[in-house]
Amino acid sequence: MASFSNWGNDLHSGKRSIPFVGRRKLWLTISLAFVILSVLVPVFRGGFNLGIEFRGGSEFQIADVKDTSAELGQNAIREVLPEAEPRLTPTSDTAVRIQTEQLTDDQMQQAREALVAAYQVENGDVTSSFVGPAWGQDVTEKMARALVIFVALAAIGMALYFRTWKMSVAAMVGLLQVMIVTMGIYSATGFEVTPVAVIGFLTVLSFALYDTVVVFDKIRENTQDFQRNTRQKFSDMVNLGVNQTTVRSINTSVVSVLPVAAILFIGVFVLGAGTLTDIALSLFVGTIIAALSTLFVASPLYSLLRSTEPAVKAQERKVEKTQADARDKGTGNTTTQAKVRSNKSSKKAEARA
């Protein structure tokens, strides 16, 4: 713990430095590769594993069961409906949820009777419902519209707050990277995308935006009046700002991820609370990616966007010239001191002779 604290103090003081900006091309290239991969994965896997709310279908809730294993419920459905593809999710120690594609009224009655017999429960313990695809499409369109509005308002708000559109663009690119990579992971692993998972995604975007604003605030503080600074280049000031907030970002992310991990790994996998999987998984994956995106995407990208400005170029040339003059002066002083020592040695040798 003490070494981590010392490491954080060194990053804040500049004694140590992680090259977030110095190797920005490497980080941005890796990020772009992940984005392309995340876009291609759904194409080759045939899309996402959408929940019943988006694709429509039939759902059965069975209460007061003694066995929550997937085989019992799925086999009961397949015995009467061989072509059905049921998915069972335990919702508690004594209840399960089974979702299938859209069934007719007769098929739902057959499935209901099969479940009552398989689980040995009363008729009233099995409830069924139906979600039409039109409802799912309507929900999808509204969420997409809400996401576009959220990103647009966030972009305008950041541009006004920081008084530069380049910070806003860098932050929005970071947000899009978080969203695309998170969705790519969902597609690659086959996790189900439900409205609850989407709520988790939007929560993660808010966390990513908050984390980016804190880091950018420090960068803005460091780069104020950067033209007058003759010791540090603009890119070095940006990198120092990111390093000074690295420990804070790590601590915030760890504190955010720990309770989510407890829900995911203990609540879901150990205690069997399957209904928490959607939101816990999206928050767990998204929070980690959001923290990495702020450090390795948004901040380096902001530095890259500013690097072409004439004022930034002039300031960096001035700092390089100052540093070169200092090195030359140091070399000159060293040479002069060496000559003095050599002359003294020669005189002593002549005196001894």
Coordinates of C-alpha atoms in Angstrom, one line a residue:
M1 CA 0.0 0.0 0.0
A2 CA 2.9 2.3 0.9
S3 CA 4.6 1.6 -2.5
F4 CA 1.3 2.4 -4.3
S5 CA 1.0 5.7 -2.4
N6 CA 4.6 6.5 -3.2
W7 CA 4.0 5.6 -6.8
G8 CA 1.0 7.9 -6.9
N9 CA 3.0 10.8 -5.3
D10 CA 5.8 10.3 -7.9
L11 CA 3.2 10.4 -10.7
H12 CA 1.7 13.6 -9.3
S13 CA 5.1 15.3 -8.8
G14 CA 6.4 14.3 -12.2
K15 CA 9.2 12.2 -10.8
R16 CA 7.7 9.2 -12.7
S17 CA 5.7 9.4 -15.8
I18 CA 3.5 7.0 -17.8
P19 CA 3.8 8.0 -21.5
F20 CA 0.1 8.4 -22.2
V21 CA 0.8 11.2 -24.6
G22 CA 4.3 10.2 -25.7
R23 CA 3.0 6.9 -27.1
R24 CA -0.4 8.2 -28.1
K25 CA -0.1 6.7 -31.6
L26 CA 0.4 3.2 -30.1
W27 CA -2.6 3.6 -27.7
L28 CA -4.9 5.1 -30.4
T29 CA -3.9 2.3 -32.8
I30 CA -4.7 -0.4 -30.3
S31 CA -8.0 1.3 -29.5
L32 CA -8.9 1.5 -33.2
A33 CA -8.1 -2.2 -33.6
F34 CA -10.4 -3.1 -30.7
V35 CA -13.2 -0.9 -32.2
I36 CA -12.8 -2.5 -35.6
L37 CA -12.8 -6.0 -34.1
S38 CA -15.9 -5.1 -32.0
V39 CA -17.7 -4.0 -35.1
L40 CA -16.7 -7.1 -37.1
V41 CA -17.6 -9.6 -34.3
P42 CA -21.4 -9.1 -34.6
V43 CA -21.2 -9.3 -38.4
F44 CA -19.5 -12.7 -38.3
R45 CA -21.6 -14.0 -35.4
G46 CA -24.9 -12.9 -36.8
G47 CA -25.7 -10.0 -34.5
F48 CA -26.4 -9.9 -30.8
N49 CA -28.1 -12.2 -28.4
L50 CA -31.1 -10.0 -28.0
G51 CA -33.5 -10.4 -25.1
I52 CA -37.2 -11.2 -25.5
E53 CA -38.0 -7.5 -25.0
F54 CA -36.3 -6.7 -28.3
R55 CA -37.1 -9.7 -30.5
G56 CA -40.5 -10.7 -29.0
G57 CA -41.4 -14.1 -27.6
S58 CA -43.1 -16.0 -24.8
E59 CA -42.1 -16.1 -21.2
F60 CA -43.0 -18.4 -18.3
Q61 CA -42.4 -17.7 -14.6
I62 CA -42.5 -20.7 -12.3
A63 CA -42.6 -20.2 -8.6
D64 CA -42.1 -22.6 -5.6
V65 CA -39.8 -25.0 -7.5
K66 CA -37.4 -27.3 -5.8
D67 CA -35.0 -27.7 -8.7
T68 CA -33.7 -24.6 -10.6
S69 CA -31.4 -26.5 -13.0
A70 CA -31.7 -25.5 -16.6
E71 CA -32.1 -29.1 -17.9
L72 CA -35.4 -29.7 -16.1
G73 CA -37.4 -26.8 -17.6
Q74 CA -35.8 -26.9 -21.0
N75 CA -36.4 -30.7 -21.4
A76 CA -40.0 -30.2 -20.3
I77 CA -40.6 -27.6 -23.1
R78 CA -38.8 -29.6 -25.7
E79 CA -40.9 -32.8 -25.0
V80 CA -44.0 -31.0 -26.2
L81 CA -42.4 -28.5 -28.5
P82 CA -39.3 -30.1 -30.1
E83 CA -38.5 -27.1 -32.3
A84 CA -38.6 -24.6 -29.4
E85 CA -35.3 -23.1 -28.0
P86 CA -36.1 -22.4 -24.3
R87 CA -33.7 -20.3 -22.2
L88 CA -34.0 -20.8 -18.4
T89 CA -32.8 -18.2 -15.9
P90 CA -33.0 -18.8 -12.1
T91 CA -34.6 -15.7 -10.5
S92 CA -34.2 -17.0 -6.9
D93 CA -33.7 -20.2 -5.0
T94 CA -37.3 -21.3 -5.6
A95 CA -38.2 -19.6 -8.9
V96 CA -37.1 -19.7 -12.5
R97 CA -37.9 -17.9 -15.8
I98 CA -38.1 -19.6 -19.1
Q99 CA -38.2 -17.6 -22.4
T100 CA -38.9 -19.0 -25.8
E101 CA -39.6 -17.7 -29.3
Q102 CA -43.2 -16.6 -30.0
L103 CA -45.7 -19.4 -29.3
T104 CA -49.3 -19.8 -30.3
D105 CA -52.0 -20.1 -27.7
D106 CA -52.2 -23.9 -28.0
Q107 CA -48.4 -24.2 -27.8
M108 CA -48.3 -22.0 -24.7
Q109 CA -51.0 -24.2 -23.0
Q110 CA -49.0 -27.3 -23.8
A111 CA -45.8 -25.8 -22.5
R112 CA -47.6 -24.6 -19.3
E113 CA -49.0 -28.1 -18.6
A114 CA -45.6 -29.7 -19.2
L115 CA -43.9 -27.3 -16.8
V116 CA -46.5 -27.9 -14.1
A117 CA -45.9 -31.6 -14.4
A118 CA -42.1 -31.4 -14.6
Y119 CA -41.8 -29.1 -11.6
Q120 CA -44.7 -30.7 -9.7
V121 CA -46.2 -27.3 -8.8
E122 CA -49.7 -26.0 -8.8
N123 CA -51.3 -24.4 -11.9
G124 CA -51.2 -21.0 -10.2
D125 CA -47.4 -21.2 -9.7
V126 CA -46.9 -21.0 -13.5
T127 CA -47.6 -17.7 -15.1
S128 CA -47.1 -16.9 -18.8
S129 CA -46.8 -13.7 -20.8
F130 CA -46.1 -12.6 -24.4
V131 CA -44.0 -9.8 -25.7
G132 CA -44.6 -8.7 -29.3
P133 CA -41.7 -7.7 -31.6
A134 CA -43.4 -4.4 -32.3
W135 CA -43.0 -3.4 -28.7
G136 CA -39.3 -4.4 -28.7
Q137 CA -38.7 -2.3 -31.9
D138 CA -40.5 0.7 -30.3
V139 CA -38.3 0.4 -27.2
T140 CA -35.1 0.1 -29.3
E141 CA -35.9 3.2 -31.4
K142 CA -36.7 5.2 -28.3
M143 CA -33.4 4.1 -26.6
A144 CA -31.4 4.9 -29.7
R145 CA -33.0 8.3 -29.8
A146 CA -32.3 8.9 -26.2
L147 CA -28.7 7.9 -26.7
V148 CA -28.2 10.3 -29.6
I149 CA -29.7 13.2 -27.5
F150 CA -27.5 12.3 -24.5
V151 CA -24.3 12.3 -26.6
A152 CA -25.3 15.6 -28.3
L153 CA -26.1 17.4 -25.0
A154 CA -22.9 16.0 -23.4
A155 CA -20.9 17.3 -26.4
I156 CA -22.4 20.7 -26.2
G157 CA -22.0 20.9 -22.4
M158 CA -18.4 19.9 -22.5
A159 CA -17.6 22.4 -25.3
L160 CA -19.2 25.2 -23.3
Y161 CA -17.5 24.2 -20.0
F162 CA -14.0 23.8 -21.4
R163 CA -14.4 26.5 -24.0
T164 CA -12.9 24.3 -26.7
W165 CA -14.6 21.8 -29.0
K166 CA -11.4 19.6 -29.2
M167 CA -11.9 18.4 -25.6
S168 CA -15.6 17.7 -26.4
V169 CA -14.6 15.7 -29.5
A170 CA -12.0 13.7 -27.7
A171 CA -14.4 12.9 -24.8
M172 CA -17.2 11.9 -27.3
V173 CA -14.8 9.6 -29.2
G174 CA -13.8 8.0 -25.9
L175 CA -17.5 7.5 -25.1
L176 CA -18.2 5.9 -28.5
Q177 CA -15.2 3.6 -28.0
V178 CA -16.5 2.5 -24.6
M179 CA -19.9 1.8 -26.1
I180 CA -18.7 -0.1 -29.2
V181 CA -16.1 -2.2 -27.4
T182 CA -18.6 -3.1 -24.6
M183 CA -21.1 -4.2 -27.2
G184 CA -18.4 -6.1 -29.0
I185 CA -17.7 -8.1 -25.9
Y186 CA -21.4 -8.8 -25.4
S187 CA -21.6 -10.1 -29.0
A188 CA -18.4 -12.2 -28.7
T189 CA -19.4 -13.8 -25.5
G190 CA -23.1 -14.3 -26.4
F191 CA -24.4 -12.4 -23.3
E192 CA -28.0 -11.4 -23.6
V193 CA -28.7 -7.8 -24.4
T194 CA -31.8 -6.7 -22.5
P195 CA -33.3 -3.3 -21.6
V196 CA -31.7 -3.7 -18.1
A197 CA -28.3 -4.2 -19.8
V198 CA -28.9 -1.1 -21.9
I199 CA -29.6 0.9 -18.7
G200 CA -26.2 -0.4 -17.5
F201 CA -24.5 0.8 -20.7
L202 CA -26.0 4.3 -20.2
T203 CA -24.9 4.3 -16.6
V204 CA -21.4 3.4 -17.7
L205 CA -21.4 6.3 -20.3
S206 CA -22.2 8.7 -17.4
F207 CA -19.3 7.3 -15.4
A208 CA -16.9 7.6 -18.4
L209 CA -18.0 11.1 -19.0
Y210 CA -17.5 12.1 -15.3
D211 CA -14.0 10.4 -15.3
T212 CA -13.0 12.3 -18.5
V213 CA -14.2 15.6 -17.2
V214 CA -12.1 15.3 -14.0
V215 CA -9.0 14.4 -16.1
F216 CA -9.6 17.2 -18.6
D217 CA -10.1 19.7 -15.8
K218 CA -6.6 18.9 -14.6
I219 CA -5.2 19.1 -18.1
R220 CA -6.9 22.5 -18.6
E221 CA -5.4 23.7 -15.3
N222 CA -1.9 22.6 -16.4
T223 CA -2.1 24.1 -19.9
Q224 CA -3.4 27.5 -18.9
D225 CA -1.0 30.2 -20.3
F226 CA 1.1 27.4 -21.8
Q227 CA 2.7 29.9 -24.2
R228 CA 4.7 31.4 -21.3
N229 CA 6.0 28.1 -20.1
T230 CA 9.6 27.6 -21.4
R231 CA 10.4 24.5 -19.4
Q232 CA 7.7 22.0 -20.5
K233 CA 6.2 21.4 -23.9
F234 CA 2.4 21.5 -24.3
S235 CA 2.3 17.7 -24.8
D236 CA 4.3 17.2 -21.6
M237 CA 1.9 19.4 -19.6
V238 CA -1.0 17.3 -20.9
N239 CA 0.8 14.1 -20.0
L240 CA 1.5 15.4 -16.5
G241 CA -2.2 16.2 -16.0
V242 CA -3.1 12.6 -17.0
N243 CA -0.5 11.2 -14.7
Q244 CA -1.6 13.4 -11.8
T245 CA -5.1 12.0 -12.0
T246 CA -4.2 8.4 -12.8
V247 CA -4.3 7.2 -9.2
R248 CA -7.6 9.0 -8.7
S249 CA -9.0 7.3 -11.8
I250 CA -7.8 3.9 -10.6
N251 CA -9.2 4.4 -7.1
T252 CA -12.6 5.6 -8.5
S253 CA -12.8 2.6 -10.9
V254 CA -11.9 0.1 -8.2
V255 CA -14.4 1.5 -5.8
S256 CA -17.1 1.4 -8.5
V257 CA -16.2 -2.1 -9.7
L258 CA -15.9 -3.8 -6.3
P259 CA -19.7 -3.7 -5.4
V260 CA -20.6 -4.6 -9.0
A261 CA -18.2 -7.6 -8.9
A262 CA -19.7 -8.7 -5.6
I263 CA -23.2 -8.6 -7.1
L264 CA -22.0 -10.4 -10.3
F265 CA -19.8 -13.1 -8.8
I266 CA -21.4 -13.7 -5.5
G267 CA -25.0 -12.7 -6.1
V268 CA -25.3 -14.3 -9.5
F269 CA -22.9 -17.1 -9.7
V270 CA -22.9 -18.2 -6.1
L271 CA -26.4 -17.3 -4.8
G272 CA -28.1 -17.8 -8.2
A273 CA -29.8 -14.4 -8.5
G274 CA -29.9 -14.6 -12.3
T275 CA -32.0 -11.5 -12.8
L276 CA -29.1 -9.3 -11.7
T277 CA -26.8 -10.6 -14.4
D278 CA -27.8 -8.1 -17.1
I279 CA -27.1 -4.9 -15.3
A280 CA -24.2 -6.3 -13.2
L281 CA -22.3 -7.6 -16.2
S282 CA -22.8 -4.4 -18.3
L283 CA -21.6 -2.2 -15.4
F284 CA -18.6 -4.5 -14.6
V285 CA -17.4 -4.6 -18.2
G286 CA -18.2 -1.0 -19.1
T287 CA -16.6 0.6 -16.0
I288 CA -13.3 -1.1 -16.7
I289 CA -13.3 -0.1 -20.3
A290 CA -14.4 3.5 -19.4
A291 CA -11.4 4.0 -17.1
L292 CA -9.0 2.7 -19.7
S293 CA -10.6 4.8 -22.4
T294 CA -10.2 8.1 -20.4
L295 CA -6.4 7.4 -19.9
F296 CA -5.4 5.8 -23.2
V297 CA -7.9 7.3 -25.7
A298 CA -9.6 10.6 -24.7
S299 CA -6.5 12.4 -23.3
P300 CA -4.0 11.3 -26.0
L301 CA -6.5 12.2 -28.6
Y302 CA -7.0 15.7 -27.2
S303 CA -3.2 16.2 -27.3
L304 CA -3.1 15.0 -30.9
L305 CA -5.9 17.4 -31.9
R306 CA -4.1 20.3 -30.3
S307 CA -0.7 19.4 -31.8
T308 CA -1.4 21.0 -35.2
E309 CA -2.2 24.4 -33.7
P310 CA 0.4 27.1 -34.6
A311 CA 0.6 28.3 -31.0
V312 CA 1.3 24.8 -29.7
K313 CA 3.9 24.2 -32.4
A314 CA 5.6 27.5 -31.6
Q315 CA 5.6 26.9 -27.9
E316 CA 7.1 23.4 -28.3
R317 CA 9.8 24.7 -30.7
K318 CA 10.7 27.4 -28.1
V319 CA 10.9 24.8 -25.3
E320 CA 13.1 22.6 -27.5
K321 CA 15.4 25.5 -28.3
T322 CA 15.7 26.4 -24.6
Q323 CA 16.5 22.9 -23.7
A324 CA 19.1 22.6 -26.5
D325 CA 20.7 25.9 -25.4
A326 CA 20.8 24.6 -21.8
R327 CA 22.5 21.4 -22.9
D328 CA 25.0 23.3 -25.0
K329 CA 25.8 25.6 -22.1
G330 CA 26.2 22.6 -19.8
T331 CA 28.5 20.9 -22.3
G332 CA 30.5 24.1 -22.7
N333 CA 30.9 24.5 -19.0
T334 CA 32.0 20.9 -18.7
T335 CA 34.6 21.4 -21.5
T336 CA 35.9 24.6 -19.9
Q337 CA 36.3 22.9 -16.5
A338 CA 38.1 20.0 -18.1
K339 CA 40.5 22.4 -19.8
V340 CA 41.2 24.1 -16.5
R341 CA 41.9 20.8 -14.8
S342 CA 44.2 19.8 -17.7
N343 CA 46.2 23.0 -17.5
K344 CA 46.7 22.6 -13.8
S345 CA 47.9 19.1 -14.2
S346 CA 50.4 20.2 -16.9
K347 CA 51.8 23.0 -14.6
K348 CA 52.3 20.6 -11.8
A349 CA 54.1 18.1 -14.1
E350 CA 56.4 20.9 -15.3
A351 CA 57.1 22.0 -11.7
R352 CA 58.1 18.4 -10.7
A353 CA 60.4 18.2 -13.7

